[in-house]
Coordinates of C-alpha atoms in Angstrom, one line a residue:
X298 CA 49.0 139.2 -34.4
X299 CA 46.8 141.5 -32.4
X300 CA 48.8 144.7 -33.0
X301 CA 46.2 146.9 -31.2
X302 CA 46.3 144.8 -28.1
X303 CA 50.1 144.7 -28.1
X304 CA 50.4 148.5 -28.6
X305 CA 47.9 149.0 -25.8
X306 CA 50.1 146.8 -23.6
X307 CA 53.3 148.5 -24.6
X308 CA 51.9 151.9 -23.8
X309 CA 51.2 150.7 -20.3
X310 CA 54.7 149.2 -19.9
X311 CA 57.7 151.5 -20.5
X312 CA 60.2 148.7 -20.4
X313 CA 58.4 146.7 -23.1
X314 CA 58.0 149.9 -25.2
X315 CA 61.7 150.7 -24.8
X316 CA 62.5 147.2 -26.1
X317 CA 60.3 147.5 -29.2
X318 CA 61.6 151.0 -29.9
X319 CA 65.2 149.7 -29.9
X320 CA 64.3 146.6 -31.8
X321 CA 62.8 148.4 -34.7
X322 CA 65.5 151.0 -34.9
X323 CA 69.2 150.5 -35.5
X324 CA 70.5 149.2 -32.2
X325 CA 73.7 150.6 -31.0
X326 CA 76.6 148.2 -30.3
X327 CA 77.2 147.7 -26.6
X328 CA 80.8 147.4 -25.3
X329 CA 81.1 146.4 -21.7
X330 CA 84.6 147.4 -20.3
X331 CA 86.7 146.6 -17.2
X332 CA 84.7 143.4 -16.4
X333 CA 86.1 142.0 -13.2
X334 CA 85.5 138.5 -14.6
X335 CA 83.7 137.3 -17.7
X336 CA 82.1 134.0 -16.9
X337 CA 81.7 130.8 -19.0
X338 CA 83.4 131.8 -22.2
X339 CA 83.8 129.4 -25.0
X340 CA 85.9 129.5 -28.1
X341 CA 84.5 126.2 -29.3
X342 CA 80.8 126.1 -28.1
X343 CA 79.4 122.9 -26.8
X344 CA 75.9 121.6 -26.7
X345 CA 76.1 120.5 -23.0
X346 CA 78.6 119.6 -20.4
X347 CA 78.5 116.3 -18.5
X348 CA 80.2 114.4 -15.7
X349 CA 83.5 115.8 -14.6
X350 CA 83.3 118.5 -17.2
X351 CA 80.5 120.1 -15.1
X352 CA 83.2 121.2 -12.6
X353 CA 85.0 123.2 -15.3
X354 CA 84.3 126.9 -15.9
X355 CA 86.3 129.0 -18.2
X356 CA 86.5 132.7 -17.3
X357 CA 88.5 135.8 -18.3
X358 CA 89.6 138.4 -15.7
X359 CA 89.7 142.1 -16.5
X360 CA 87.7 141.6 -19.7
X361 CA 85.6 143.3 -22.3
X362 CA 82.5 142.1 -24.2
X363 CA 81.3 143.5 -27.5
X364 CA 77.7 143.1 -28.6
X365 CA 76.6 143.9 -32.1
X366 CA 73.2 143.4 -33.8
X367 CA 71.9 141.5 -30.9
X368 CA 74.8 139.0 -30.9
X369 CA 78.0 138.5 -29.1
X370 CA 80.6 139.9 -31.5
X371 CA 83.9 139.5 -29.5
X372 CA 85.4 139.3 -26.1
X373 CA 88.8 139.1 -24.4
X374 CA 91.2 140.7 -22.0
X375 CA 91.3 144.4 -21.6
X376 CA 95.0 144.1 -22.5
X377 CA 94.0 143.6 -26.1
X378 CA 91.0 145.9 -26.1
X379 CA 92.8 149.0 -27.3
X380 CA 93.9 147.4 -30.6
X381 CA 90.4 146.1 -31.5
X382 CA 88.3 149.3 -31.7
X383 CA 88.8 152.7 -33.3
X384 CA 87.5 156.0 -31.9
X385 CA 84.5 156.0 -34.4
X386 CA 83.4 152.6 -33.2
X387 CA 83.6 153.6 -29.6
X388 CA 81.7 156.9 -30.3
X389 CA 78.9 154.9 -32.0
X390 CA 78.6 152.3 -29.2
X391 CA 76.9 152.3 -25.8
X392 CA 79.8 152.0 -23.4
X393 CA 79.1 150.3 -20.0
X394 CA 81.9 150.4 -17.4
X395 CA 81.7 147.2 -15.3
X396 CA 84.5 147.9 -12.9
X397 CA 84.2 145.6 -9.9
X398 CA 81.3 143.7 -11.6
X399 CA 81.1 140.4 -13.4
X400 CA 79.2 139.3 -16.6
X401 CA 77.4 136.0 -16.8
X402 CA 75.4 134.4 -19.6
X403 CA 71.7 134.7 -18.7
X404 CA 70.1 131.8 -16.9
X405 CA 67.9 129.5 -19.0
X406 CA 64.9 128.3 -17.1
X407 CA 63.8 125.1 -18.9
X408 CA 60.7 124.2 -16.9
X409 CA 58.0 126.6 -15.7
X410 CA 54.2 126.8 -15.4
X411 CA 54.2 130.6 -15.1
X412 CA 50.9 131.2 -17.0
X413 CA 48.3 130.6 -14.2
X414 CA 45.1 132.3 -13.0
X415 CA 45.8 132.9 -9.3
X416 CA 48.1 132.0 -6.4
X417 CA 47.4 129.0 -4.2
X418 CA 48.6 130.1 -0.7
X419 CA 45.7 128.5 1.0
X420 CA 47.0 125.1 -0.1
X421 CA 50.4 126.2 1.3
X422 CA 48.7 126.4 4.7
X423 CA 47.3 122.9 4.1
X424 CA 50.8 121.7 3.5
X425 CA 52.0 123.2 6.7
X426 CA 49.3 121.3 8.5
X427 CA 50.6 118.1 7.1
X428 CA 48.6 117.3 3.9
X429 CA 50.7 115.8 1.1
X430 CA 50.7 116.9 -2.5
X431 CA 48.7 113.9 -3.5
X432 CA 46.1 114.3 -0.7
X433 CA 45.5 117.9 -1.8
X434 CA 45.1 116.8 -5.4
X435 CA 42.6 114.1 -4.5
X436 CA 40.5 116.8 -2.7
X437 CA 40.3 118.8 -6.0
X438 CA 43.1 121.1 -5.0
X439 CA 46.5 121.5 -6.7
X440 CA 46.4 121.4 -10.5
X441 CA 42.6 120.9 -10.5
X442 CA 42.2 124.1 -8.5
X443 CA 44.1 126.1 -11.0
X444 CA 42.2 124.4 -13.9
X445 CA 38.8 125.5 -12.5
X446 CA 40.0 129.1 -12.1
X447 CA 41.6 129.2 -15.5
X448 CA 38.3 128.4 -17.3
X449 CA 36.8 131.7 -16.0
X450 CA 39.7 134.1 -16.8
X451 CA 40.3 135.9 -20.1
X452 CA 43.3 135.6 -22.3
X453 CA 44.1 139.2 -21.8
X454 CA 44.1 138.9 -18.0
X455 CA 46.3 135.8 -18.2
X456 CA 48.7 137.6 -20.6
X457 CA 49.0 140.6 -18.4
X458 CA 49.7 138.7 -15.2
X459 CA 52.2 136.4 -16.9
X460 CA 54.0 139.4 -18.5
X461 CA 54.6 140.8 -15.0
X462 CA 56.2 137.5 -13.9
X463 CA 58.3 137.6 -17.0
X464 CA 59.6 141.0 -16.1
X465 CA 60.4 139.7 -12.6
X466 CA 62.5 136.8 -13.8
X467 CA 64.3 139.1 -16.3
X468 CA 65.3 141.2 -13.3
X469 CA 66.8 138.1 -11.6
X470 CA 68.9 137.2 -14.7
X471 CA 66.8 134.8 -16.8
X472 CA 67.1 135.2 -20.6
X473 CA 65.1 132.2 -21.8
X474 CA 62.2 130.3 -20.4
X475 CA 60.0 127.3 -21.2
X476 CA 56.3 127.7 -20.3
X477 CA 53.9 124.8 -20.2
X478 CA 50.2 124.6 -20.5
X479 CA 48.4 122.1 -18.3
X480 CA 46.1 124.2 -16.1
X481 CA 43.4 124.0 -18.8
X482 CA 42.5 120.3 -18.9
X483 CA 39.8 121.0 -21.5
X484 CA 40.5 121.5 -25.1
X485 CA 39.3 125.1 -25.0
X486 CA 41.3 126.0 -21.9
X487 CA 44.5 124.3 -23.0
X488 CA 44.3 126.2 -26.3
X489 CA 43.7 129.4 -24.3
X490 CA 46.9 128.9 -22.3
X491 CA 49.0 128.1 -25.4
X492 CA 47.6 131.2 -27.2
X493 CA 48.7 133.3 -24.2
X494 CA 52.2 131.8 -24.4
X495 CA 52.2 132.7 -28.1
X496 CA 51.3 136.3 -27.2
X497 CA 54.1 136.4 -24.7
X498 CA 56.6 135.2 -27.3
X499 CA 55.5 138.2 -29.4
X500 CA 55.7 140.9 -26.8
X501 CA 58.5 139.8 -24.5
X502 CA 62.2 140.1 -25.0
X503 CA 62.7 136.7 -23.5
X504 CA 63.3 133.7 -25.7
X505 CA 60.3 131.5 -24.9
X506 CA 59.5 127.9 -25.7
X507 CA 55.9 126.5 -25.4
X508 CA 55.1 123.0 -24.2
X509 CA 51.7 121.4 -24.4
X510 CA 50.9 119.6 -21.2
X511 CA 47.3 118.5 -21.5
X512 CA 48.4 115.3 -19.5
X513 CA 49.1 117.3 -16.3
X514 CA 46.3 115.8 -14.3
X515 CA 43.1 113.9 -14.8
X516 CA 40.0 116.2 -14.5
X517 CA 37.5 115.3 -11.9
X518 CA 34.8 114.6 -14.5
X519 CA 37.2 111.9 -16.0
X520 CA 38.0 110.3 -12.6
X521 CA 37.8 106.5 -13.1
X522 CA 37.7 107.1 -16.9
X523 CA 41.4 108.1 -17.4
X524 CA 41.6 106.3 -20.7
X525 CA 38.9 108.4 -22.1
X526 CA 40.8 111.6 -21.1
X527 CA 43.9 110.2 -22.8
X528 CA 41.8 109.6 -25.9
X529 CA 40.6 113.3 -25.7
X530 CA 44.2 114.5 -25.6
X531 CA 45.2 112.3 -28.5
X532 CA 42.2 112.7 -30.8
X533 CA 41.2 116.3 -30.2
X534 CA 43.8 118.4 -28.3
X535 CA 47.0 117.4 -30.0
X536 CA 45.6 117.9 -33.6
X537 CA 44.2 121.3 -32.7
X538 CA 47.4 122.4 -30.9
X539 CA 49.4 121.3 -34.0
X540 CA 47.0 123.0 -36.5
X541 CA 47.6 126.3 -34.8
X542 CA 51.3 125.7 -34.3
X543 CA 51.0 126.5 -30.7
X544 CA 53.6 124.3 -29.1
X545 CA 57.2 123.4 -29.5
X546 CA 57.1 120.3 -27.2
X547 CA 54.7 117.9 -25.6
X548 CA 54.9 116.8 -22.0
X549 CA 53.2 114.2 -19.7
X550 CA 53.2 113.9 -15.9
X551 CA 54.2 110.3 -15.8
X552 CA 54.1 109.4 -12.1
X553 CA 52.2 107.7 -9.4
X554 CA 48.7 108.9 -9.2
X555 CA 48.8 110.7 -12.5
X556 CA 49.6 109.1 -15.9
X557 CA 50.9 105.6 -16.4
X558 CA 53.8 104.5 -18.7
X559 CA 51.1 103.1 -21.1
X560 CA 49.3 106.5 -21.1
X561 CA 52.6 108.2 -21.7
X562 CA 53.5 105.9 -24.6
X563 CA 50.2 106.6 -26.3
X564 CA 50.4 110.4 -25.9
X565 CA 54.0 110.7 -26.9
X566 CA 53.4 108.6 -30.0
X567 CA 50.5 110.9 -31.0
X568 CA 52.5 114.1 -30.3
X569 CA 55.5 112.9 -32.3
X570 CA 53.4 112.3 -35.3
X571 CA 52.8 116.1 -35.3
X572 CA 56.4 117.0 -34.8
X573 CA 56.2 117.6 -31.0
X574 CA 59.4 116.4 -29.2
X575 CA 58.8 115.1 -25.7
X576 CA 59.7 116.6 -22.3
X577 CA 58.6 114.4 -19.4
X578 CA 57.6 115.1 -15.8
X579 CA 59.2 111.9 -14.3
X580 CA 59.8 110.3 -11.0
X581 CA 58.8 113.1 -8.7
X582 CA 56.6 110.9 -6.5
X583 CA 58.0 107.4 -7.1
X584 CA 60.0 105.1 -9.4
X585 CA 57.4 105.5 -12.1
X586 CA 59.2 104.4 -15.3
X587 CA 59.0 108.0 -16.6
X588 CA 62.7 108.3 -17.1
X589 CA 62.9 105.2 -19.1
X590 CA 60.0 106.1 -21.3
X591 CA 61.5 109.5 -21.8
X592 CA 64.7 108.0 -23.0
X593 CA 62.8 105.6 -25.2
X594 CA 61.2 108.5 -27.1
X595 CA 64.3 110.6 -27.2
X596 CA 62.8 113.2 -24.9
X597 CA 64.7 116.5 -24.8
X598 CA 64.6 116.3 -21.0
X599 CA 63.2 114.3 -18.1
X600 CA 62.3 116.6 -15.2
X601 CA 62.0 116.4 -11.4
X602 CA 63.9 113.0 -10.8
X603 CA 63.5 112.8 -7.0
X604 CA 63.3 109.0 -7.4
X605 CA 66.3 108.2 -9.5
X606 CA 68.3 104.9 -9.0
X607 CA 70.9 102.9 -10.7
X608 CA 68.4 101.6 -13.4
X609 CA 67.4 105.2 -14.3
X610 CA 71.0 106.4 -14.4
X611 CA 71.9 103.6 -16.7
X612 CA 69.0 104.4 -19.0
X613 CA 70.2 108.0 -19.2
X614 CA 73.8 107.1 -20.1
X615 CA 74.6 107.7 -23.8
X616 CA 71.2 109.2 -24.4
X617 CA 70.4 112.6 -25.8
X618 CA 68.0 113.3 -22.9
X619 CA 68.9 115.9 -20.3
X620 CA 68.2 115.0 -16.7
X621 CA 66.6 118.2 -15.2
X622 CA 66.3 118.7 -11.4
X623 CA 63.8 121.2 -10.0
X624 CA 65.1 122.2 -6.6
X625 CA 62.3 124.6 -5.8
X626 CA 59.6 121.9 -5.9
X627 CA 61.5 119.5 -3.7
X628 CA 62.3 122.2 -1.2
X629 CA 58.7 123.6 -1.1
X630 CA 57.1 120.2 -0.9
X631 CA 59.7 118.8 1.6
X632 CA 60.4 115.9 -0.8
X633 CA 63.6 113.8 -1.2
X634 CA 66.3 115.5 -3.2
X635 CA 67.4 114.0 -6.6
X636 CA 70.8 112.3 -6.4
X637 CA 72.6 115.0 -8.4
X638 CA 76.1 114.0 -7.1
X639 CA 75.6 110.4 -8.0
X640 CA 74.3 111.4 -11.5
X641 CA 77.3 113.6 -12.2
X642 CA 79.8 111.0 -10.9
X643 CA 78.2 108.5 -13.2
X644 CA 79.1 110.8 -16.1
X645 CA 75.7 112.4 -16.7
X646 CA 74.9 116.0 -17.4
X647 CA 72.5 117.8 -15.0
X648 CA 70.3 120.8 -15.7
X649 CA 68.4 122.8 -13.1
X650 CA 65.2 124.8 -13.6
X651 CA 62.8 126.7 -11.3
X652 CA 59.4 124.9 -11.9
X653 CA 57.8 128.3 -11.3
X654 CA 54.2 127.5 -10.6
X655 CA 51.5 128.5 -8.0
X656 CA 51.3 125.2 -6.2
X657 CA 54.7 123.6 -5.6
X658 CA 57.3 126.1 -6.6
X659 CA 56.1 129.7 -6.4
X660 CA 59.4 131.3 -7.4
X661 CA 61.1 131.9 -10.8
X662 CA 64.3 133.2 -9.2
X663 CA 67.1 131.2 -10.9
X664 CA 69.7 132.8 -8.5
X665 CA 67.9 130.9 -5.8
X666 CA 68.0 127.7 -7.9
X667 CA 71.8 128.2 -8.3
X668 CA 72.1 128.6 -4.5
X669 CA 70.0 125.4 -3.9
X670 CA 72.3 123.5 -6.3
X671 CA 75.1 124.0 -3.8
X672 CA 73.2 124.1 -0.5
X673 CA 70.8 121.1 -1.1
X674 CA 72.5 119.1 -3.8
X675 CA 76.2 119.6 -2.9
X676 CA 77.1 120.8 -6.3
X677 CA 80.1 123.1 -6.7
X678 CA 79.5 126.7 -7.9
X679 CA 80.9 125.7 -11.3
X680 CA 78.6 122.7 -11.6
X681 CA 75.6 124.9 -10.6
X682 CA 76.4 127.6 -13.1
X683 CA 76.7 125.0 -15.9
X684 CA 73.4 123.4 -14.7
X685 CA 71.5 126.7 -14.9
X686 CA 73.0 128.0 -18.2
X687 CA 74.4 125.7 -20.9
X688 CA 72.7 122.5 -19.8
X689 CA 69.3 124.1 -19.1
X690 CA 69.7 125.8 -22.5
X691 CA 70.1 122.3 -24.0
X692 CA 66.9 121.2 -22.2
X693 CA 65.1 123.8 -24.4
X694 CA 67.1 123.0 -27.6
X695 CA 68.7 126.4 -27.3
X696 CA 72.4 125.7 -26.4
X697 CA 73.5 126.6 -30.0
X698 CA 72.1 130.1 -29.5
X699 CA 72.7 130.8 -25.8
X700 CA 73.8 129.4 -22.5
X701 CA 77.4 130.6 -22.7
X702 CA 79.6 133.5 -23.8
X703 CA 80.6 132.6 -27.4
X704 CA 80.9 134.6 -30.6
X705 CA 77.7 134.4 -32.7
X706 CA 75.5 133.5 -29.8
X707 CA 72.5 135.7 -28.9
X708 CA 73.6 138.5 -26.5
X709 CA 71.6 137.4 -23.4
X710 CA 73.9 138.3 -20.5
X711 CA 73.6 140.0 -17.1
X712 CA 76.0 142.3 -15.3
X713 CA 76.3 141.7 -11.6
X714 CA 76.5 144.2 -8.8
X715 CA 80.0 144.5 -7.4
X716 CA 80.8 141.0 -6.0
X717 CA 84.1 139.5 -4.8
X718 CA 84.0 136.2 -6.9
X719 CA 81.6 134.1 -9.0
X720 CA 81.4 131.7 -6.1
X721 CA 79.6 134.5 -4.3
X722 CA 76.6 134.0 -6.6
X723 CA 75.4 130.8 -4.9
X724 CA 76.9 131.7 -1.6
X725 CA 75.1 135.0 -0.9
X726 CA 71.5 133.7 -1.3
X727 CA 68.4 135.7 -0.8
X728 CA 69.3 139.0 -2.5
X729 CA 69.3 140.0 -6.1
X730 CA 72.9 140.3 -7.3
X731 CA 72.0 141.3 -10.9
X732 CA 72.6 145.0 -11.7
X733 CA 71.8 145.1 -15.5
X734 CA 70.1 142.5 -17.7
X735 CA 70.8 142.6 -21.5
X736 CA 68.6 140.5 -23.8
X737 CA 69.1 140.3 -27.6
X738 CA 71.6 143.0 -27.3
X739 CA 69.2 145.5 -25.6
X740 CA 69.4 146.7 -22.0
X741 CA 66.2 145.4 -20.5
X742 CA 66.5 145.9 -16.8
X743 CA 68.7 148.0 -14.4
X744 CA 68.0 147.1 -10.8

């Protein structure tokens, strides 16, 4: 741990410094009173919700929430509040009056690429002019563009820019995020990205999961020699990632024009030998077989899913793999939308994440993802909230710790600005409706 570097960063960032000061001192309990409605409470916590259950959302009106030692300690109606706390407890607690406001569990964003060297707005103009995602990639743009730039940027620069993005997503209500590598495409650069993610885990209040995605694209120097690049991932990258304990998961872009099912088989087998559970980019561009190979290897999630038919839905039934839709990418690239309604009606769970990246989804705003769930995918507000909290927490193997309001879970919540109903969250898109973000029992952001 580079303490001098972290201290230098904290001195330059008052919010991060505030978090560490509170973390290493005795944190006061937080009691939130007069909550207009406390959203997604659970007396018996579940790992996920699926099918018809996704339309169910338990709430408490006129509620309180008690946070102690970074965890949810209790909650209930204000009618029982007076009998639960004595004056000494109240005096020693931080009291927040949430009159007219609601409290939600923080969003869990289970798929991002938010460590990157630079934006790619020029390619955005190319898209406007009619070039497809694949055409841009074949010209050396897209992922390969970011890979070239990443080789020339320092870990410190990457860390600082990504830390700013993390602060932004906290302000929009995100409490946990998965971050992938994949803009390195060389052993040295992939390790650089993963070390940056490790630093972010150390200095950010967000709960962060790291995913190794060396198989994000085939570098230009390996064009027509794809098998050799897969060999490099298996024989060199994975062992080095594992030796430094840099990743929680392994991912492959299994799709048309990228990595085949056979490539994916080989990479996942190698990763699993080192304890890396799969998460798969699947079926964004075509019916690629990526969903089926993900289920075969008990992937934690299969993500994108624009091309999902009866065979894919059948493969996902009774599996432990979370289907994860990325609305931002489909919207930005003007692609078909994954059949969310058909999947839910077939009894599947559905998660939604931002896919925050510079090329195909340059936004980490999970409030917008929640709105897209209703606007683009015809999901009810209840289904959208479940997709962006408890189910997306499952897609990061975090639903035991967060994703709902339950005693003993980590106190990652946000307080809204005054709003008329929870249905207003997806309805009133385009503005930030978060007033206060609390992570690990610490107030992190007041908008």
